[in-house]
């Protein structure tokens, strides 16, 4: 099994940020920050798997106090190049266990990152940890992709998800364990250059929306809202991702 700490190493952190493009594009970040700011309702927020601060920094700039939990030393170091501990406190550790206090009004976990926890037990503990960080009525927001098993051809164990100049993404599935490994192949746009391709792999445990809702109930949450994206479009059977908002209804310990 791939060690997540080793996966998000210095090399990954160095190339993680893509300012103004991809998941760092303004049209991606602006609605994310808008929704999270509204859900924080004037209170402090904690981000699980804060990474290099892609969402936390603009959320702080929007006036929301933000703290974080992050497993990777390298990702925290990259974050620290941009903002100090005094502005965004971060605890290094596993988001299913580590603590940075309590009584937050909002906890959030974006960009499919709960799937980095590779067992159902770890994912349930992540919900329980979110509950411990929140005050009564606090919200836990998760952004997650919907497993695309309908696109898996019979007898085949993988699908091509992205094919574009210089980049190929292939997902391979283990449907018994609900595991998928994303194979990221990067190469020169001109294949005649003869340069070797660089291959990176990221493992995930995919979660169906109904399973996610049950994990939430086990931790004392109830589903408040679910949208297809941060623009709050309707979630349908054809949606490829969702943003789910859970409200804490049973306070941990009583």
PDB file of C-alpha atoms in Angstrom:
ATOM      1  CA  UNK A   1       0.000   0.000   0.000  1.00  0.00           C
ATOM      2  CA  UNK A   2       1.282   3.472  -0.870  1.00  0.00           C
ATOM      3  CA  UNK A   3       2.313   5.539   2.153  1.00  0.00           C
ATOM      4  CA  UNK A   4       0.418   8.855   2.003  1.00  0.00           C
ATOM      5  CA  UNK A   5       3.209  10.666   3.872  1.00  0.00           C
ATOM      6  CA  UNK A   6       5.703   9.599   1.195  1.00  0.00           C
ATOM      7  CA  UNK A   7       3.238  10.323  -1.588  1.00  0.00           C
ATOM      8  CA  UNK A   8       2.980  14.014  -0.676  1.00  0.00           C
ATOM      9  CA  UNK A   9       6.721  14.584  -0.470  1.00  0.00           C
ATOM     10  CA  UNK A  10       8.941  17.577  -1.299  1.00  0.00           C
ATOM     11  CA  UNK A  11       8.671  16.947  -5.031  1.00  0.00           C
ATOM     12  CA  UNK A  12       4.865  16.763  -4.937  1.00  0.00           C
ATOM     13  CA  UNK A  13       4.616  19.905  -2.800  1.00  0.00           C
ATOM     14  CA  UNK A  14       6.988  21.771  -5.122  1.00  0.00           C
ATOM     15  CA  UNK A  15       4.745  21.181  -8.138  1.00  0.00           C
ATOM     16  CA  UNK A  16       1.354  21.200  -6.395  1.00  0.00           C
ATOM     17  CA  UNK A  17       0.447  24.858  -6.881  1.00  0.00           C
ATOM     18  CA  UNK A  18      -0.686  25.976 -10.339  1.00  0.00           C
ATOM     19  CA  UNK A  19      -1.480  29.672  -9.757  1.00  0.00           C
ATOM     20  CA  UNK A  20      -4.436  30.868 -11.828  1.00  0.00           C
ATOM     21  CA  UNK A  21      -4.933  27.484 -13.504  1.00  0.00           C
ATOM     22  CA  UNK A  22      -6.700  24.189 -12.848  1.00  0.00           C
ATOM     23  CA  UNK A  23      -7.964  23.923  -9.288  1.00  0.00           C
ATOM     24  CA  UNK A  24      -6.261  27.271  -8.529  1.00  0.00           C
ATOM     25  CA  UNK A  25      -8.271  29.074 -11.222  1.00  0.00           C
ATOM     26  CA  UNK A  26     -10.411  32.009  -9.992  1.00  0.00           C
ATOM     27  CA  UNK A  27     -13.567  30.435 -11.401  1.00  0.00           C
ATOM     28  CA  UNK A  28     -12.907  27.361  -9.232  1.00  0.00           C
ATOM     29  CA  UNK A  29     -11.805  29.110  -6.050  1.00  0.00           C
ATOM     30  CA  UNK A  30     -14.282  32.010  -6.003  1.00  0.00           C
ATOM     31  CA  UNK A  31     -17.487  29.945  -5.579  1.00  0.00           C
ATOM     32  CA  UNK A  32     -15.700  27.586  -3.151  1.00  0.00           C
ATOM     33  CA  UNK A  33     -14.699  30.454  -0.891  1.00  0.00           C
ATOM     34  CA  UNK A  34     -18.111  32.102  -1.211  1.00  0.00           C
ATOM     35  CA  UNK A  35     -19.961  28.980  -0.059  1.00  0.00           C
ATOM     36  CA  UNK A  36     -17.551  28.202   2.767  1.00  0.00           C
ATOM     37  CA  UNK A  37     -17.656  31.806   4.012  1.00  0.00           C
ATOM     38  CA  UNK A  38     -21.432  31.691   4.131  1.00  0.00           C
ATOM     39  CA  UNK A  39     -21.468  28.348   5.953  1.00  0.00           C
ATOM     40  CA  UNK A  40     -18.898  29.539   8.509  1.00  0.00           C
ATOM     41  CA  UNK A  41     -21.515  32.101   9.553  1.00  0.00           C
ATOM     42  CA  UNK A  42     -18.991  34.481  11.067  1.00  0.00           C
ATOM     43  CA  UNK A  43     -17.194  31.793  13.087  1.00  0.00           C
ATOM     44  CA  UNK A  44     -13.828  30.024  12.736  1.00  0.00           C
ATOM     45  CA  UNK A  45     -13.183  27.171  10.295  1.00  0.00           C
ATOM     46  CA  UNK A  46     -10.845  24.187  10.290  1.00  0.00           C
ATOM     47  CA  UNK A  47      -9.665  22.550   7.082  1.00  0.00           C
ATOM     48  CA  UNK A  48      -8.774  18.859   7.102  1.00  0.00           C
ATOM     49  CA  UNK A  49      -5.856  18.182   4.705  1.00  0.00           C
ATOM     50  CA  UNK A  50      -5.115  21.882   4.323  1.00  0.00           C
ATOM     51  CA  UNK A  51      -2.250  21.223   1.902  1.00  0.00           C
ATOM     52  CA  UNK A  52      -0.481  24.328   0.631  1.00  0.00           C
ATOM     53  CA  UNK A  53      -3.399  26.607   1.509  1.00  0.00           C
ATOM     54  CA  UNK A  54      -5.200  26.608  -1.851  1.00  0.00           C
ATOM     55  CA  UNK A  55      -8.578  27.250  -0.190  1.00  0.00           C
ATOM     56  CA  UNK A  56      -7.525  28.304   3.314  1.00  0.00           C
ATOM     57  CA  UNK A  57      -5.595  31.404   2.258  1.00  0.00           C
ATOM     58  CA  UNK A  58      -8.351  33.015   0.143  1.00  0.00           C
ATOM     59  CA  UNK A  59     -10.884  32.025   2.821  1.00  0.00           C
ATOM     60  CA  UNK A  60      -8.761  33.832   5.423  1.00  0.00           C
ATOM     61  CA  UNK A  61      -8.558  36.831   3.111  1.00  0.00           C
ATOM     62  CA  UNK A  62     -12.366  36.763   2.931  1.00  0.00           C
ATOM     63  CA  UNK A  63     -12.470  37.280   6.695  1.00  0.00           C
ATOM     64  CA  UNK A  64     -12.856  33.729   8.021  1.00  0.00           C
ATOM     65  CA  UNK A  65     -10.343  32.630  10.699  1.00  0.00           C
ATOM     66  CA  UNK A  66      -8.859  29.329   9.479  1.00  0.00           C
ATOM     67  CA  UNK A  67      -6.867  26.553  11.159  1.00  0.00           C
ATOM     68  CA  UNK A  68      -5.752  23.298   9.603  1.00  0.00           C
ATOM     69  CA  UNK A  69      -4.651  19.692   9.889  1.00  0.00           C
ATOM     70  CA  UNK A  70      -2.163  18.274   7.392  1.00  0.00           C
ATOM     71  CA  UNK A  71      -0.278  14.962   7.234  1.00  0.00           C
ATOM     72  CA  UNK A  72       2.572  16.086   4.962  1.00  0.00           C
ATOM     73  CA  UNK A  73       5.499  18.062   6.365  1.00  0.00           C
ATOM     74  CA  UNK A  74       6.366  19.114   2.804  1.00  0.00           C
ATOM     75  CA  UNK A  75       2.919  20.572   2.129  1.00  0.00           C
ATOM     76  CA  UNK A  76       2.999  22.490   5.419  1.00  0.00           C
ATOM     77  CA  UNK A  77       6.438  23.878   4.535  1.00  0.00           C
ATOM     78  CA  UNK A  78       5.047  25.143   1.220  1.00  0.00           C
ATOM     79  CA  UNK A  79       2.111  26.730   3.048  1.00  0.00           C
ATOM     80  CA  UNK A  80       4.526  28.430   5.439  1.00  0.00           C
ATOM     81  CA  UNK A  81       6.250  30.121   2.487  1.00  0.00           C
ATOM     82  CA  UNK A  82       2.970  31.965   1.927  1.00  0.00           C
ATOM     83  CA  UNK A  83       1.488  32.541   5.375  1.00  0.00           C
ATOM     84  CA  UNK A  84       2.746  32.270   8.944  1.00  0.00           C
ATOM     85  CA  UNK A  85       1.597  30.102  11.844  1.00  0.00           C
ATOM     86  CA  UNK A  86       0.173  33.164  13.539  1.00  0.00           C
ATOM     87  CA  UNK A  87      -2.348  33.616  10.729  1.00  0.00           C
ATOM     88  CA  UNK A  88      -3.179  29.986   9.896  1.00  0.00           C
ATOM     89  CA  UNK A  89      -2.278  27.563  12.710  1.00  0.00           C
ATOM     90  CA  UNK A  90      -1.684  24.004  11.479  1.00  0.00           C
ATOM     91  CA  UNK A  91      -1.251  20.700  13.312  1.00  0.00           C
ATOM     92  CA  UNK A  92       0.760  18.014  11.526  1.00  0.00           C
ATOM     93  CA  UNK A  93      -1.034  14.676  11.668  1.00  0.00           C
ATOM     94  CA  UNK A  94      -3.653  12.269  10.328  1.00  0.00           C
ATOM     95  CA  UNK A  95      -6.978  14.019   9.717  1.00  0.00           C
ATOM     96  CA  UNK A  96      -8.853  11.045  11.179  1.00  0.00           C
ATOM     97  CA  UNK A  97      -7.117  11.519  14.550  1.00  0.00           C
ATOM     98  CA  UNK A  98      -5.213  14.815  14.950  1.00  0.00           C
ATOM     99  CA  UNK A  99      -6.768  17.675  16.898  1.00  0.00           C
ATOM    100  CA  UNK A 100      -6.348  21.438  16.716  1.00  0.00           C
ATOM    101  CA  UNK A 101      -8.982  22.356  19.284  1.00  0.00           C
ATOM    102  CA  UNK A 102     -12.734  22.621  19.174  1.00  0.00           C
ATOM    103  CA  UNK A 103     -15.831  24.793  18.929  1.00  0.00           C
ATOM    104  CA  UNK A 104     -15.344  25.621  15.245  1.00  0.00           C
ATOM    105  CA  UNK A 105     -18.468  26.535  13.297  1.00  0.00           C
ATOM    106  CA  UNK A 106     -17.192  24.891  10.110  1.00  0.00           C
ATOM    107  CA  UNK A 107     -14.962  21.956   9.196  1.00  0.00           C
ATOM    108  CA  UNK A 108     -14.280  21.233   5.553  1.00  0.00           C
ATOM    109  CA  UNK A 109     -12.525  18.652   3.411  1.00  0.00           C
ATOM    110  CA  UNK A 110     -12.322  19.480  -0.290  1.00  0.00           C
ATOM    111  CA  UNK A 111     -11.119  18.127  -3.637  1.00  0.00           C
ATOM    112  CA  UNK A 112     -11.868  14.435  -2.964  1.00  0.00           C
ATOM    113  CA  UNK A 113      -9.322  14.254  -0.133  1.00  0.00           C
ATOM    114  CA  UNK A 114     -11.387  12.060   2.200  1.00  0.00           C
ATOM    115  CA  UNK A 115     -10.747   9.308  -0.364  1.00  0.00           C
ATOM    116  CA  UNK A 116      -7.044   9.456   0.566  1.00  0.00           C
ATOM    117  CA  UNK A 117      -8.074   7.497   3.660  1.00  0.00           C
ATOM    118  CA  UNK A 118      -7.954   3.970   2.298  1.00  0.00           C
ATOM    119  CA  UNK A 119     -10.302   2.109   4.649  1.00  0.00           C
ATOM    120  CA  UNK A 120     -13.905   2.605   5.647  1.00  0.00           C
ATOM    121  CA  UNK A 121     -12.899   2.669   9.320  1.00  0.00           C
ATOM    122  CA  UNK A 122     -10.500   5.570   8.719  1.00  0.00           C
ATOM    123  CA  UNK A 123     -13.163   7.482   6.817  1.00  0.00           C
ATOM    124  CA  UNK A 124     -15.691   6.982   9.635  1.00  0.00           C
ATOM    125  CA  UNK A 125     -13.082   8.184  12.150  1.00  0.00           C
ATOM    126  CA  UNK A 126     -12.586  11.282  10.004  1.00  0.00           C
ATOM    127  CA  UNK A 127     -16.265  12.168  10.453  1.00  0.00           C
ATOM    128  CA  UNK A 128     -15.970  11.524  14.176  1.00  0.00           C
ATOM    129  CA  UNK A 129     -12.916  13.767  14.353  1.00  0.00           C
ATOM    130  CA  UNK A 130     -14.784  16.512  12.508  1.00  0.00           C
ATOM    131  CA  UNK A 131     -17.583  16.232  15.071  1.00  0.00           C
ATOM    132  CA  UNK A 132     -15.080  16.656  17.905  1.00  0.00           C
ATOM    133  CA  UNK A 133     -13.822  19.893  16.345  1.00  0.00           C
ATOM    134  CA  UNK A 134     -17.263  21.469  15.949  1.00  0.00           C
ATOM    135  CA  UNK A 135     -19.549  23.298  18.314  1.00  0.00           C
ATOM    136  CA  UNK A 136     -23.266  22.389  18.482  1.00  0.00           C
ATOM    137  CA  UNK A 137     -24.893  22.882  15.100  1.00  0.00           C
ATOM    138  CA  UNK A 138     -21.549  23.165  13.321  1.00  0.00           C
ATOM    139  CA  UNK A 139     -21.210  22.046   9.730  1.00  0.00           C
ATOM    140  CA  UNK A 140     -18.885  19.606   7.979  1.00  0.00           C
ATOM    141  CA  UNK A 141     -18.510  20.136   4.223  1.00  0.00           C
ATOM    142  CA  UNK A 142     -17.097  17.473   1.901  1.00  0.00           C
ATOM    143  CA  UNK A 143     -16.328  17.806  -1.809  1.00  0.00           C
ATOM    144  CA  UNK A 144     -16.109  14.383  -3.458  1.00  0.00           C
ATOM    145  CA  UNK A 145     -16.313  12.742  -6.832  1.00  0.00           C
ATOM    146  CA  UNK A 146     -18.959  10.150  -7.715  1.00  0.00           C
ATOM    147  CA  UNK A 147     -17.493   6.750  -8.706  1.00  0.00           C
ATOM    148  CA  UNK A 148     -17.861   6.329 -12.458  1.00  0.00           C
ATOM    149  CA  UNK A 149     -18.287   2.559 -12.494  1.00  0.00           C
ATOM    150  CA  UNK A 150     -20.917   2.791 -15.240  1.00  0.00           C
ATOM    151  CA  UNK A 151     -18.099   3.773 -17.604  1.00  0.00           C
ATOM    152  CA  UNK A 152     -16.063   0.664 -16.734  1.00  0.00           C
ATOM    153  CA  UNK A 153     -16.328  -1.727 -19.725  1.00  0.00           C
ATOM    154  CA  UNK A 154     -17.254  -5.332 -18.873  1.00  0.00           C
ATOM    155  CA  UNK A 155     -14.130  -7.381 -18.346  1.00  0.00           C
ATOM    156  CA  UNK A 156     -11.891  -4.316 -18.004  1.00  0.00           C
ATOM    157  CA  UNK A 157     -10.373  -2.959 -14.808  1.00  0.00           C
ATOM    158  CA  UNK A 158      -9.678   0.600 -15.840  1.00  0.00           C
ATOM    159  CA  UNK A 159     -10.833   3.712 -17.680  1.00  0.00           C
ATOM    160  CA  UNK A 160      -9.136   6.611 -19.418  1.00  0.00           C
ATOM    161  CA  UNK A 161     -10.400   9.706 -17.608  1.00  0.00           C
ATOM    162  CA  UNK A 162      -8.286  12.396 -19.288  1.00  0.00           C
ATOM    163  CA  UNK A 163      -6.387  12.365 -22.567  1.00  0.00           C
ATOM    164  CA  UNK A 164      -4.795  15.617 -23.655  1.00  0.00           C
ATOM    165  CA  UNK A 165      -1.443  16.817 -25.030  1.00  0.00           C
ATOM    166  CA  UNK A 166       1.212  16.010 -22.469  1.00  0.00           C
ATOM    167  CA  UNK A 167      -1.086  14.300 -19.970  1.00  0.00           C
ATOM    168  CA  UNK A 168      -2.961  11.024 -19.632  1.00  0.00           C
ATOM    169  CA  UNK A 169      -5.031   9.938 -16.609  1.00  0.00           C
ATOM    170  CA  UNK A 170      -5.969   6.275 -16.251  1.00  0.00           C
ATOM    171  CA  UNK A 171      -7.999   4.975 -13.302  1.00  0.00           C
ATOM    172  CA  UNK A 172      -7.794   1.289 -12.349  1.00  0.00           C
ATOM    173  CA  UNK A 173     -10.389  -0.236 -10.023  1.00  0.00           C
ATOM    174  CA  UNK A 174     -10.557  -2.885  -7.324  1.00  0.00           C
ATOM    175  CA  UNK A 175     -14.324  -3.005  -6.906  1.00  0.00           C
ATOM    176  CA  UNK A 176     -14.214  -5.475  -3.996  1.00  0.00           C
ATOM    177  CA  UNK A 177     -12.267  -3.058  -1.765  1.00  0.00           C
ATOM    178  CA  UNK A 178     -13.673   0.100  -3.389  1.00  0.00           C
ATOM    179  CA  UNK A 179     -10.153   1.118  -4.305  1.00  0.00           C
ATOM    180  CA  UNK A 180      -9.081   3.091  -7.338  1.00  0.00           C
ATOM    181  CA  UNK A 181      -5.546   4.035  -8.325  1.00  0.00           C
ATOM    182  CA  UNK A 182      -5.130   7.100 -10.528  1.00  0.00           C
ATOM    183  CA  UNK A 183      -2.150   6.794 -12.864  1.00  0.00           C
ATOM    184  CA  UNK A 184      -0.925  10.233 -13.964  1.00  0.00           C
ATOM    185  CA  UNK A 185       1.241  10.029 -17.087  1.00  0.00           C
ATOM    186  CA  UNK A 186       3.028  13.236 -18.120  1.00  0.00           C
ATOM    187  CA  UNK A 187       5.091  13.533 -21.289  1.00  0.00           C
ATOM    188  CA  UNK A 188       6.200  15.997 -23.929  1.00  0.00           C
ATOM    189  CA  UNK A 189       3.420  17.033 -26.323  1.00  0.00           C
ATOM    190  CA  UNK A 190       5.585  15.935 -29.270  1.00  0.00           C
ATOM    191  CA  UNK A 191       6.017  12.173 -28.932  1.00  0.00           C
ATOM    192  CA  UNK A 192       8.836  12.302 -31.522  1.00  0.00           C
ATOM    193  CA  UNK A 193      10.993  14.068 -28.942  1.00  0.00           C
ATOM    194  CA  UNK A 194      11.663  10.645 -27.480  1.00  0.00           C
ATOM    195  CA  UNK A 195      11.535  11.835 -23.873  1.00  0.00           C
ATOM    196  CA  UNK A 196      10.501   9.352 -21.218  1.00  0.00           C
ATOM    197  CA  UNK A 197       7.096   9.769 -19.632  1.00  0.00           C
ATOM    198  CA  UNK A 198       6.830  10.531 -15.915  1.00  0.00           C
ATOM    199  CA  UNK A 199       4.289   8.405 -14.063  1.00  0.00           C
ATOM    200  CA  UNK A 200       2.760   9.211 -10.693  1.00  0.00           C
ATOM    201  CA  UNK A 201       0.151   7.164  -8.861  1.00  0.00           C
ATOM    202  CA  UNK A 202      -2.391   8.189  -6.232  1.00  0.00           C
ATOM    203  CA  UNK A 203      -4.563   5.626  -4.398  1.00  0.00           C
ATOM    204  CA  UNK A 204      -8.096   6.313  -3.184  1.00  0.00           C
ATOM    205  CA  UNK A 205     -11.017   4.546  -1.558  1.00  0.00           C
ATOM    206  CA  UNK A 206     -14.132   5.734  -3.330  1.00  0.00           C
ATOM    207  CA  UNK A 207     -17.341   6.348  -1.405  1.00  0.00           C
ATOM    208  CA  UNK A 208     -20.898   6.308  -2.687  1.00  0.00           C
ATOM    209  CA  UNK A 209     -23.025   9.283  -1.545  1.00  0.00           C
ATOM    210  CA  UNK A 210     -25.349   6.980   0.422  1.00  0.00           C
ATOM    211  CA  UNK A 211     -22.373   5.432   2.218  1.00  0.00           C
ATOM    212  CA  UNK A 212     -21.035   8.896   3.015  1.00  0.00           C
ATOM    213  CA  UNK A 213     -24.402   9.835   4.528  1.00  0.00           C
ATOM    214  CA  UNK A 214     -24.307   6.759   6.771  1.00  0.00           C
ATOM    215  CA  UNK A 215     -20.789   7.644   7.945  1.00  0.00           C
ATOM    216  CA  UNK A 216     -22.141  11.086   8.804  1.00  0.00           C
ATOM    217  CA  UNK A 217     -25.039   9.651  10.819  1.00  0.00           C
ATOM    218  CA  UNK A 218     -22.678   7.431  12.804  1.00  0.00           C
ATOM    219  CA  UNK A 219     -20.794  10.576  13.869  1.00  0.00           C
ATOM    220  CA  UNK A 220     -23.903  12.572  14.811  1.00  0.00           C
ATOM    221  CA  UNK A 221     -24.435  14.519  11.572  1.00  0.00           C
ATOM    222  CA  UNK A 222     -27.406  14.858   9.263  1.00  0.00           C
ATOM    223  CA  UNK A 223     -27.330  15.843   5.610  1.00  0.00           C
ATOM    224  CA  UNK A 224     -28.375  19.472   5.196  1.00  0.00           C
ATOM    225  CA  UNK A 225     -27.611  20.132   1.508  1.00  0.00           C
ATOM    226  CA  UNK A 226     -26.058  18.419  -1.486  1.00  0.00           C
ATOM    227  CA  UNK A 227     -25.137  20.121  -4.755  1.00  0.00           C
ATOM    228  CA  UNK A 228     -23.368  18.993  -7.892  1.00  0.00           C
ATOM    229  CA  UNK A 229     -20.697  21.682  -7.468  1.00  0.00           C
ATOM    230  CA  UNK A 230     -19.785  24.877  -5.639  1.00  0.00           C
ATOM    231  CA  UNK A 231     -22.146  26.854  -7.884  1.00  0.00           C
ATOM    232  CA  UNK A 232     -24.924  24.896  -6.139  1.00  0.00           C
ATOM    233  CA  UNK A 233     -26.235  23.257  -9.265  1.00  0.00           C
ATOM    234  CA  UNK A 234     -28.713  20.432  -8.696  1.00  0.00           C
ATOM    235  CA  UNK A 235     -27.204  17.056  -7.860  1.00  0.00           C
ATOM    236  CA  UNK A 236     -28.558  14.382 -10.220  1.00  0.00           C
ATOM    237  CA  UNK A 237     -27.887  10.785 -11.195  1.00  0.00           C
ATOM    238  CA  UNK A 238     -25.544  12.087 -13.902  1.00  0.00           C
ATOM    239  CA  UNK A 239     -23.475  14.339 -11.624  1.00  0.00           C
ATOM    240  CA  UNK A 240     -19.800  13.410 -11.507  1.00  0.00           C
ATOM    241  CA  UNK A 241     -19.153  15.064  -8.152  1.00  0.00           C
ATOM    242  CA  UNK A 242     -20.937  16.603  -5.210  1.00  0.00           C
ATOM    243  CA  UNK A 243     -20.568  19.106  -2.402  1.00  0.00           C
ATOM    244  CA  UNK A 244     -22.294  17.732   0.697  1.00  0.00           C
ATOM    245  CA  UNK A 245     -23.082  19.832   3.769  1.00  0.00           C
ATOM    246  CA  UNK A 246     -23.654  18.021   7.070  1.00  0.00           C
ATOM    247  CA  UNK A 247     -24.905  19.646  10.268  1.00  0.00           C
ATOM    248  CA  UNK A 248     -23.883  18.304  13.676  1.00  0.00           C
ATOM    249  CA  UNK A 249     -27.054  17.318  15.552  1.00  0.00           C
ATOM    250  CA  UNK A 250     -25.602  15.058  18.266  1.00  0.00           C
ATOM    251  CA  UNK A 251     -22.787  16.705  20.189  1.00  0.00           C
ATOM    252  CA  UNK A 252     -19.893  14.274  20.915  1.00  0.00           C
ATOM    253  CA  UNK A 253     -20.020  13.062  24.481  1.00  0.00           C
ATOM    254  CA  UNK A 254     -23.639  13.878  25.117  1.00  0.00           C
TER     255      UNK A 254
END
